[in-house]
mmCIF file of C-alpha atoms in Angstrom:
data_model
loop_
_atom_site.group_PDB
_atom_site.id
_atom_site.type_symbol
_atom_site.label_atom_id
_atom_site.label_comp_id
_atom_site.label_asym_id
_atom_site.label_seq_id
_atom_site.Cartn_x
_atom_site.Cartn_y
_atom_site.Cartn_z
ATOM 1 C CA MET A 1 22.169 21.480 4.373
ATOM 2 C CA MET A 2 20.440 18.541 2.428
ATOM 3 C CA LYS A 3 20.049 15.467 4.364
ATOM 4 C CA HIS A 4 19.614 11.778 3.746
ATOM 5 C CA LYS A 5 16.773 9.461 5.063
ATOM 6 C CA PHE A 6 15.036 6.251 4.046
ATOM 7 C CA ALA A 7 11.604 6.035 2.610
ATOM 8 C CA PHE A 8 9.630 3.130 0.970
ATOM 9 C CA PHE A 9 7.332 3.275 -1.877
ATOM 10 C CA ILE A 10 6.527 -0.515 -2.635
ATOM 11 C CA TYR A 11 4.252 0.191 -5.670
ATOM 12 C CA LEU A 12 3.655 -2.462 -7.980
ATOM 13 C CA MET A 13 1.862 -1.850 -11.273
ATOM 14 C CA ILE A 14 1.644 -4.362 -13.949
ATOM 15 C CA MET A 15 2.352 -2.870 -17.353
ATOM 16 C CA SER A 16 1.448 -5.519 -19.996
ATOM 17 C CA ALA A 17 -1.788 -5.650 -21.773
ATOM 18 C CA CYS A 18 -3.267 -8.335 -19.626
ATOM 19 C CA SER A 19 -6.529 -8.040 -17.743
ATOM 20 C CA VAL A 20 -5.158 -7.162 -14.370
ATOM 21 C CA THR A 21 -8.582 -7.365 -12.668
ATOM 22 C CA LYS A 22 -8.893 -11.064 -14.068
ATOM 23 C CA LEU A 23 -5.839 -11.887 -12.560
ATOM 24 C CA GLN A 24 -6.799 -10.454 -9.296
ATOM 25 C CA LYS A 25 -10.083 -12.341 -9.065
ATOM 26 C CA ALA A 26 -8.360 -15.774 -9.684
ATOM 27 C CA GLY A 27 -7.987 -17.980 -6.537
ATOM 28 C CA THR A 28 -10.016 -19.123 -3.605
ATOM 29 C CA THR A 29 -9.745 -19.266 0.211
ATOM 30 C CA ASN A 30 -9.471 -22.949 1.862
ATOM 31 C CA LEU A 31 -12.326 -21.786 4.375
ATOM 32 C CA ASP A 32 -15.907 -21.188 3.592
ATOM 33 C CA SER A 33 -16.098 -18.861 6.624
ATOM 34 C CA PHE A 34 -13.144 -17.467 8.516
ATOM 35 C CA ARG A 35 -11.949 -14.635 10.907
ATOM 36 C CA VAL A 36 -8.219 -14.852 11.803
ATOM 37 C CA GLU A 37 -6.680 -12.753 14.327
ATOM 38 C CA ALA A 38 -2.731 -12.133 14.266
ATOM 39 C CA PRO A 39 0.072 -9.541 14.965
ATOM 40 C CA PHE A 40 1.764 -7.447 12.598
ATOM 41 C CA THR A 41 4.955 -5.396 12.891
ATOM 42 C CA MET A 42 6.100 -2.029 11.448
ATOM 43 C CA GLU A 43 9.847 -1.867 11.691
ATOM 44 C CA SER A 44 10.018 -0.629 8.237
ATOM 45 C CA ASP A 45 6.985 1.951 9.020
ATOM 46 C CA LEU A 46 4.970 -0.344 6.748
ATOM 47 C CA ILE A 47 2.684 -3.387 7.720
ATOM 48 C CA GLU A 48 4.504 -6.554 7.857
ATOM 49 C CA ILE A 49 2.868 -9.965 8.162
ATOM 50 C CA LYS A 50 4.046 -13.231 9.014
ATOM 51 C CA ALA A 51 2.770 -15.652 6.359
ATOM 52 C CA LYS A 52 3.627 -19.049 4.915
ATOM 53 C CA VAL A 53 4.393 -19.294 1.079
ATOM 54 C CA ASN A 54 3.970 -22.871 -0.117
ATOM 55 C CA GLY A 55 4.722 -23.880 3.540
ATOM 56 C CA GLU A 56 7.700 -21.513 3.817
ATOM 57 C CA THR A 57 7.704 -18.499 6.411
ATOM 58 C CA ARG A 58 7.764 -15.234 4.808
ATOM 59 C CA TYR A 59 7.409 -11.701 6.355
ATOM 60 C CA MET A 60 5.337 -9.785 3.728
ATOM 61 C CA ILE A 61 4.529 -6.257 3.255
ATOM 62 C CA PHE A 62 0.664 -5.433 3.119
ATOM 63 C CA ASP A 63 0.295 -3.228 0.103
ATOM 64 C CA THR A 64 -3.085 -2.066 -1.421
ATOM 65 C CA GLY A 65 -0.949 -0.290 -4.363
ATOM 66 C CA ALA A 66 0.133 -3.637 -5.618
ATOM 67 C CA ASP A 67 -1.877 -4.967 -8.608
ATOM 68 C CA LEU A 68 -0.389 -8.485 -7.652
ATOM 69 C CA SER A 69 1.115 -10.207 -4.738
ATOM 70 C CA LEU A 70 5.135 -10.418 -5.051
ATOM 71 C CA ILE A 71 7.183 -13.396 -3.937
ATOM 72 C CA THR A 72 11.008 -12.882 -3.813
ATOM 73 C CA GLN A 73 12.957 -15.591 -5.146
ATOM 74 C CA ASP A 74 16.515 -15.946 -6.668
ATOM 75 C CA LYS A 75 15.299 -16.633 -10.306
ATOM 76 C CA ALA A 76 11.996 -15.426 -11.900
ATOM 77 C CA THR A 77 9.577 -18.087 -13.006
ATOM 78 C CA GLY A 78 6.502 -18.199 -15.161
ATOM 79 C CA LYS A 79 5.494 -15.586 -17.565
ATOM 80 C CA ILE A 80 7.943 -12.696 -17.587
ATOM 81 C CA THR A 81 6.163 -9.567 -16.901
ATOM 82 C CA GLU A 82 7.059 -5.990 -16.909
ATOM 83 C CA VAL A 83 6.252 -4.329 -13.451
ATOM 84 C CA GLU A 84 6.405 -0.316 -12.669
ATOM 85 C CA GLY A 85 7.534 0.897 -9.333
ATOM 86 C CA ALA A 86 6.646 4.137 -7.599
ATOM 87 C CA GLY A 87 9.602 5.973 -9.166
ATOM 88 C CA ASN A 88 8.332 5.530 -12.824
ATOM 89 C CA LYS A 89 10.979 2.819 -13.270
ATOM 90 C CA SER A 90 10.275 -0.499 -14.497
ATOM 91 C CA ILE A 91 11.579 -4.061 -13.897
ATOM 92 C CA LYS A 92 11.017 -7.746 -15.376
ATOM 93 C CA LEU A 93 9.628 -10.171 -13.019
ATOM 94 C CA GLY A 94 8.221 -13.577 -13.444
ATOM 95 C CA ARG A 95 4.394 -14.249 -13.042
ATOM 96 C CA ASP A 96 2.682 -17.152 -11.888
ATOM 97 C CA LYS A 97 0.084 -18.666 -9.582
ATOM 98 C CA VAL A 98 0.957 -19.260 -5.841
ATOM 99 C CA HIS A 99 -0.271 -22.649 -4.780
ATOM 100 C CA SER A 100 -1.025 -21.121 -1.062
ATOM 101 C CA ILE A 101 -0.209 -18.157 0.893
ATOM 102 C CA ASN A 102 -1.345 -18.714 4.466
ATOM 103 C CA ILE A 103 -2.191 -16.367 7.417
ATOM 104 C CA GLY A 104 -2.640 -18.851 10.212
ATOM 105 C CA GLU A 105 -4.968 -21.354 9.261
ATOM 106 C CA LEU A 106 -6.529 -19.321 6.396
ATOM 107 C CA ALA A 107 -5.048 -20.118 3.040
ATOM 108 C CA PHE A 108 -5.301 -17.945 -0.252
ATOM 109 C CA GLU A 109 -5.077 -20.500 -2.876
ATOM 110 C CA ASN A 110 -3.945 -20.334 -6.541
ATOM 111 C CA THR A 111 -3.753 -16.392 -6.413
ATOM 112 C CA TYR A 112 -1.294 -14.697 -8.979
ATOM 113 C CA ALA A 113 1.936 -13.121 -7.910
ATOM 114 C CA VAL A 114 5.011 -11.808 -9.655
ATOM 115 C CA ASN A 115 8.235 -13.111 -8.662
ATOM 116 C CA GLY A 116 11.987 -12.663 -8.833
ATOM 117 C CA LYS A 117 14.903 -11.163 -7.103
ATOM 118 C CA LEU A 118 14.677 -7.455 -5.872
ATOM 119 C CA GLN A 119 17.935 -5.354 -5.213
ATOM 120 C CA GLY A 120 17.728 -2.921 -2.521
ATOM 121 C CA VAL A 121 14.556 -3.741 -0.704
ATOM 122 C CA GLU A 122 15.861 -6.982 0.204
ATOM 123 C CA GLN A 123 18.938 -5.568 1.679
ATOM 124 C CA LYS A 124 17.248 -2.890 3.660
ATOM 125 C CA MET A 125 14.223 -4.865 5.186
ATOM 126 C CA LYS A 126 15.054 -7.429 7.273
ATOM 127 C CA ASN A 127 13.435 -10.778 6.385
ATOM 128 C CA PHE A 128 11.615 -9.389 3.418
ATOM 129 C CA GLY A 129 9.808 -12.104 1.528
ATOM 130 C CA GLY A 130 7.314 -10.342 -0.809
ATOM 131 C CA ILE A 131 4.177 -8.426 -0.849
ATOM 132 C CA ILE A 132 0.709 -9.106 -0.198
ATOM 133 C CA GLY A 133 -1.340 -7.570 -3.124
ATOM 134 C CA GLN A 134 -4.915 -7.153 -4.499
ATOM 135 C CA PRO A 135 -5.493 -10.812 -5.373
ATOM 136 C CA ILE A 136 -5.272 -11.373 -1.510
ATOM 137 C CA ILE A 137 -6.431 -8.099 -0.061
ATOM 138 C CA ALA A 138 -9.805 -7.824 -2.247
ATOM 139 C CA LYS A 139 -10.913 -11.461 -0.986
ATOM 140 C CA ALA A 140 -11.680 -10.287 2.697
ATOM 141 C CA ASN A 141 -12.055 -7.519 4.873
ATOM 142 C CA TRP A 142 -9.340 -6.340 7.069
ATOM 143 C CA LEU A 143 -9.112 -4.464 10.287
ATOM 144 C CA PHE A 144 -5.940 -2.959 11.614
ATOM 145 C CA ASP A 145 -5.378 -1.697 15.232
ATOM 146 C CA PHE A 146 -2.213 0.314 15.110
ATOM 147 C CA ASN A 147 -2.013 0.764 18.849
ATOM 148 C CA GLU A 148 -2.113 -2.958 19.756
ATOM 149 C CA LYS A 149 -0.399 -4.042 16.365
ATOM 150 C CA VAL A 150 -2.830 -6.855 15.486
ATOM 151 C CA PHE A 151 -5.063 -7.302 12.719
ATOM 152 C CA ILE A 152 -8.266 -9.219 11.767
ATOM 153 C CA VAL A 153 -8.879 -10.673 8.295
ATOM 154 C CA SER A 154 -12.276 -12.129 7.794
ATOM 155 C CA ASN A 155 -15.035 -12.800 5.140
ATOM 156 C CA GLN A 156 -17.648 -11.500 7.512
ATOM 157 C CA SER A 157 -18.482 -7.994 8.306
ATOM 158 C CA LEU A 158 -16.007 -6.052 10.571
ATOM 159 C CA ASP A 159 -18.013 -2.812 10.617
ATOM 160 C CA GLN A 160 -18.726 -1.091 13.788
ATOM 161 C CA ALA A 161 -20.761 2.048 14.302
ATOM 162 C CA ASP A 162 -18.166 4.465 15.182
ATOM 163 C CA PHE A 163 -16.290 3.924 12.064
ATOM 164 C CA GLU A 164 -16.236 6.636 9.295
ATOM 165 C CA SER A 165 -16.687 5.567 5.933
ATOM 166 C CA ILE A 166 -14.370 6.687 2.912
ATOM 167 C CA ASN A 167 -15.940 5.680 -0.449
ATOM 168 C CA ILE A 168 -13.588 4.372 -2.962
ATOM 169 C CA THR A 169 -13.526 3.788 -6.761
ATOM 170 C CA ARG A 170 -11.491 0.952 -8.422
ATOM 171 C CA GLU A 171 -9.336 1.269 -11.621
ATOM 172 C CA ASN A 172 -7.764 -1.898 -12.529
ATOM 173 C CA GLY A 173 -8.450 -3.155 -8.908
ATOM 174 C CA ARG A 174 -6.466 -0.318 -7.293
ATOM 175 C CA PRO A 175 -8.356 1.704 -4.777
ATOM 176 C CA TYR A 176 -8.869 5.472 -5.209
ATOM 177 C CA ALA A 177 -10.375 7.964 -2.854
ATOM 178 C CA THR A 178 -10.920 11.774 -3.175
ATOM 179 C CA VAL A 179 -9.010 14.240 -0.890
ATOM 180 C CA THR A 180 -10.156 18.068 -0.982
ATOM 181 C CA VAL A 181 -7.682 20.623 -0.442
ATOM 182 C CA GLU A 182 -8.698 24.291 -0.452
ATOM 183 C CA GLY A 183 -12.079 23.438 -2.077
ATOM 184 C CA THR A 184 -10.653 21.467 -4.870
ATOM 185 C CA LYS A 185 -11.066 17.582 -5.262
ATOM 186 C CA TYR A 186 -8.450 15.467 -6.352
ATOM 187 C CA LYS A 187 -8.198 11.611 -7.079
ATOM 188 C CA ALA A 188 -5.527 9.798 -5.087
ATOM 189 C CA ILE A 189 -4.474 6.060 -5.002
ATOM 190 C CA LEU A 190 -4.737 4.378 -1.319
ATOM 191 C CA ASP A 191 -1.285 3.154 -1.293
ATOM 192 C CA MET A 192 -0.322 1.385 1.974
ATOM 193 C CA GLY A 193 3.006 0.236 0.313
ATOM 194 C CA SER A 194 4.250 4.025 0.808
ATOM 195 C CA THR A 195 5.540 5.448 4.143
ATOM 196 C CA SER A 196 4.253 8.784 3.150
ATOM 197 C CA THR A 197 1.275 10.702 4.242
ATOM 198 C CA LEU A 198 0.316 12.652 0.967
ATOM 199 C CA SER A 199 2.785 12.303 -1.871
ATOM 200 C CA ILE A 200 2.086 14.626 -4.706
ATOM 201 C CA PRO A 201 3.830 14.123 -8.184
ATOM 202 C CA ASP A 202 6.054 17.286 -9.045
ATOM 203 C CA ASN A 203 3.826 18.078 -12.300
ATOM 204 C CA HIS A 204 0.595 17.600 -10.532
ATOM 205 C CA PRO A 205 -1.699 20.709 -10.396
ATOM 206 C CA LEU A 206 -1.904 20.405 -6.583
ATOM 207 C CA ALA A 207 2.112 20.625 -6.396
ATOM 208 C CA GLU A 208 1.892 23.942 -8.245
ATOM 209 C CA ILE A 209 -0.812 25.450 -6.014
ATOM 210 C CA LEU A 210 0.935 24.268 -2.833
ATOM 211 C CA LEU A 211 4.463 25.666 -3.700
ATOM 212 C CA GLN A 212 3.295 28.932 -3.712
ATOM 213 C CA LYS A 213 1.420 28.789 -0.622
ATOM 214 C CA LEU A 214 3.496 26.791 1.758
ATOM 215 C CA ALA A 215 7.103 26.833 2.991
ATOM 216 C CA PHE A 216 8.819 23.732 1.607
ATOM 217 C CA THR A 217 12.230 22.180 2.673
ATOM 218 C CA LYS A 218 14.162 20.413 -0.151
ATOM 219 C CA THR A 219 15.962 17.466 0.747
ATOM 220 C CA LYS A 220 17.784 14.423 -1.077
ATOM 221 C CA ASP A 221 16.571 11.057 0.233
ATOM 222 C CA GLN A 222 17.123 7.385 -0.486
ATOM 223 C CA VAL A 223 13.883 5.828 -1.716
ATOM 224 C CA PHE A 224 13.456 2.060 -1.882
ATOM 225 C CA THR A 225 11.146 0.757 -4.366
ATOM 226 C CA ILE A 226 10.708 -2.708 -6.135
ATOM 227 C CA THR A 227 12.957 -1.501 -8.960
ATOM 228 C CA GLY A 228 15.819 -0.856 -6.224
ATOM 229 C CA LEU A 229 17.432 2.100 -4.370
ATOM 230 C CA SER A 230 16.945 5.655 -5.916
ATOM 231 C CA GLU A 231 18.131 8.945 -4.792
ATOM 232 C CA VAL A 232 15.390 11.511 -5.198
ATOM 233 C CA THR A 233 15.039 15.205 -4.596
ATOM 234 C CA LYS A 234 11.839 15.627 -2.310
ATOM 235 C CA GLN A 235 9.978 18.922 -1.364
ATOM 236 C CA SER A 236 8.272 18.589 2.162
ATOM 237 C CA ALA A 237 6.056 20.751 4.123
ATOM 238 C CA THR A 238 3.127 20.862 6.612
ATOM 239 C CA LEU A 239 -0.574 21.213 5.060
ATOM 240 C CA PRO A 240 -2.753 22.669 7.395
ATOM 241 C CA ALA A 241 -5.863 20.724 6.322
ATOM 242 C CA LEU A 242 -7.587 18.501 3.912
ATOM 243 C CA GLN A 243 -10.579 16.811 3.821
ATOM 244 C CA LEU A 244 -10.672 12.973 3.167
ATOM 245 C CA ALA A 245 -14.345 12.123 2.651
ATOM 246 C CA ASN A 246 -16.170 13.671 5.437
ATOM 247 C CA HIS A 247 -13.160 13.588 7.470
ATOM 248 C CA HIS A 248 -11.142 16.724 8.246
ATOM 249 C CA MET A 249 -7.371 16.184 8.844
ATOM 250 C CA THR A 250 -4.899 18.679 10.095
ATOM 251 C CA ASN A 251 -1.159 19.436 10.121
ATOM 252 C CA LEU A 252 -0.189 16.672 7.487
ATOM 253 C CA ASP A 253 3.101 15.986 6.291
ATOM 254 C CA VAL A 254 3.011 16.561 2.443
ATOM 255 C CA THR A 255 5.804 15.759 -0.220
ATOM 256 C CA ILE A 256 6.419 16.408 -3.734
ATOM 257 C CA LEU A 257 8.502 14.365 -5.711
ATOM 258 C CA LYS A 258 8.946 12.706 -9.147
ATOM 259 C CA SER A 259 6.229 10.036 -9.030
ATOM 260 C CA SER A 260 3.164 8.672 -11.189
ATOM 261 C CA GLN A 261 0.380 9.851 -9.272
ATOM 262 C CA LEU A 262 -1.096 11.270 -6.142
ATOM 263 C CA ARG A 263 -0.963 8.876 -3.282
ATOM 264 C CA ILE A 264 -2.081 8.652 0.205
ATOM 265 C CA GLY A 265 0.238 6.835 2.151
ATOM 266 C CA LEU A 266 0.103 4.517 5.297
ATOM 267 C CA ASN A 267 1.150 7.424 7.446
ATOM 268 C CA MET A 268 -2.206 8.918 6.816
ATOM 269 C CA PHE A 269 -3.890 6.396 9.116
ATOM 270 C CA LYS A 270 -1.232 6.057 11.897
ATOM 271 C CA ASN A 271 -3.671 7.736 14.649
ATOM 272 C CA TYR A 272 -6.541 5.625 13.490
ATOM 273 C CA ASP A 273 -8.023 2.257 13.365
ATOM 274 C CA LEU A 274 -8.152 1.026 9.729
ATOM 275 C CA LEU A 275 -10.870 -0.974 8.365
ATOM 276 C CA ILE A 276 -10.529 -2.142 4.630
ATOM 277 C CA ASP A 277 -14.348 -3.084 3.918
ATOM 278 C CA ASN A 278 -14.256 -4.943 0.670
ATOM 279 C CA ASP A 279 -17.859 -5.787 0.859
ATOM 280 C CA GLN A 280 -18.896 -2.127 0.860
ATOM 281 C CA GLN A 281 -16.194 -0.982 -1.214
ATOM 282 C CA ALA A 282 -14.988 1.460 1.270
ATOM 283 C CA TYR A 283 -12.127 2.254 3.683
ATOM 284 C CA LYS A 284 -13.152 3.211 7.336
ATOM 285 C CA ILE A 285 -11.588 4.842 10.068
ATOM 286 C CA ARG A 286 -11.765 5.691 13.675
ATOM 287 C CA LYS A 287 -9.826 7.570 16.272
ATOM 288 C CA ASN A 288 -7.546 5.096 18.304
#
């Protein structure tokens, strides 16, 4: 019997010809040196951070897969921009600078965000106010403790000797890592706006290989993206092992569905402390 459940893929990719990396680099912080510690919640199984947008309190999703930040508002303002969500659907939103997005005493000033009304996500996620994307994420180092539900954001080093590094490459500012499955290496986006562990497009070479080797279960799921609610057919199985950088992980949930690219979601890191070290262009993990 097919069952229904909810999942989130809050992916946000700018489809226009503008230089995304130029937009991501715009803006500054109000402090020359900072180290701020704050709590976060995971009611949606994603990282939700309390912030102030131009002085208004918002609860925002932390999304490494988002080209720009996103601010929910009734009417789009600024330059109208086409944005792609995780389900290969697109939506038109406004694009403009945001005067300030504050986390505690730390303000990210004049960074770019898209804006507008989102159907589906706002209805499903209580107090959803937007997305913290790469224009903010790339300007600091971030350490998440999933046991204590606290994070540190700093422009100083947060590295410690017991962290294991996952080197990344960037394409249009998006972070990619290499996963190895049965001796073959694959490029995957590190997308913390996804609740998945490892999500595989149905037309990807890895999907063809695993469908022949693993026992998949087919379901119909309700998936929320920035383009709204969609019903998708998803195939799920347990992958015995994969290698992420030098780290071996076992018994992982994998899903095959219609999507744009191979992605590592937030669930991959649920048993780890996670450090996003932008100084060293690496993601780092340690068992929690």
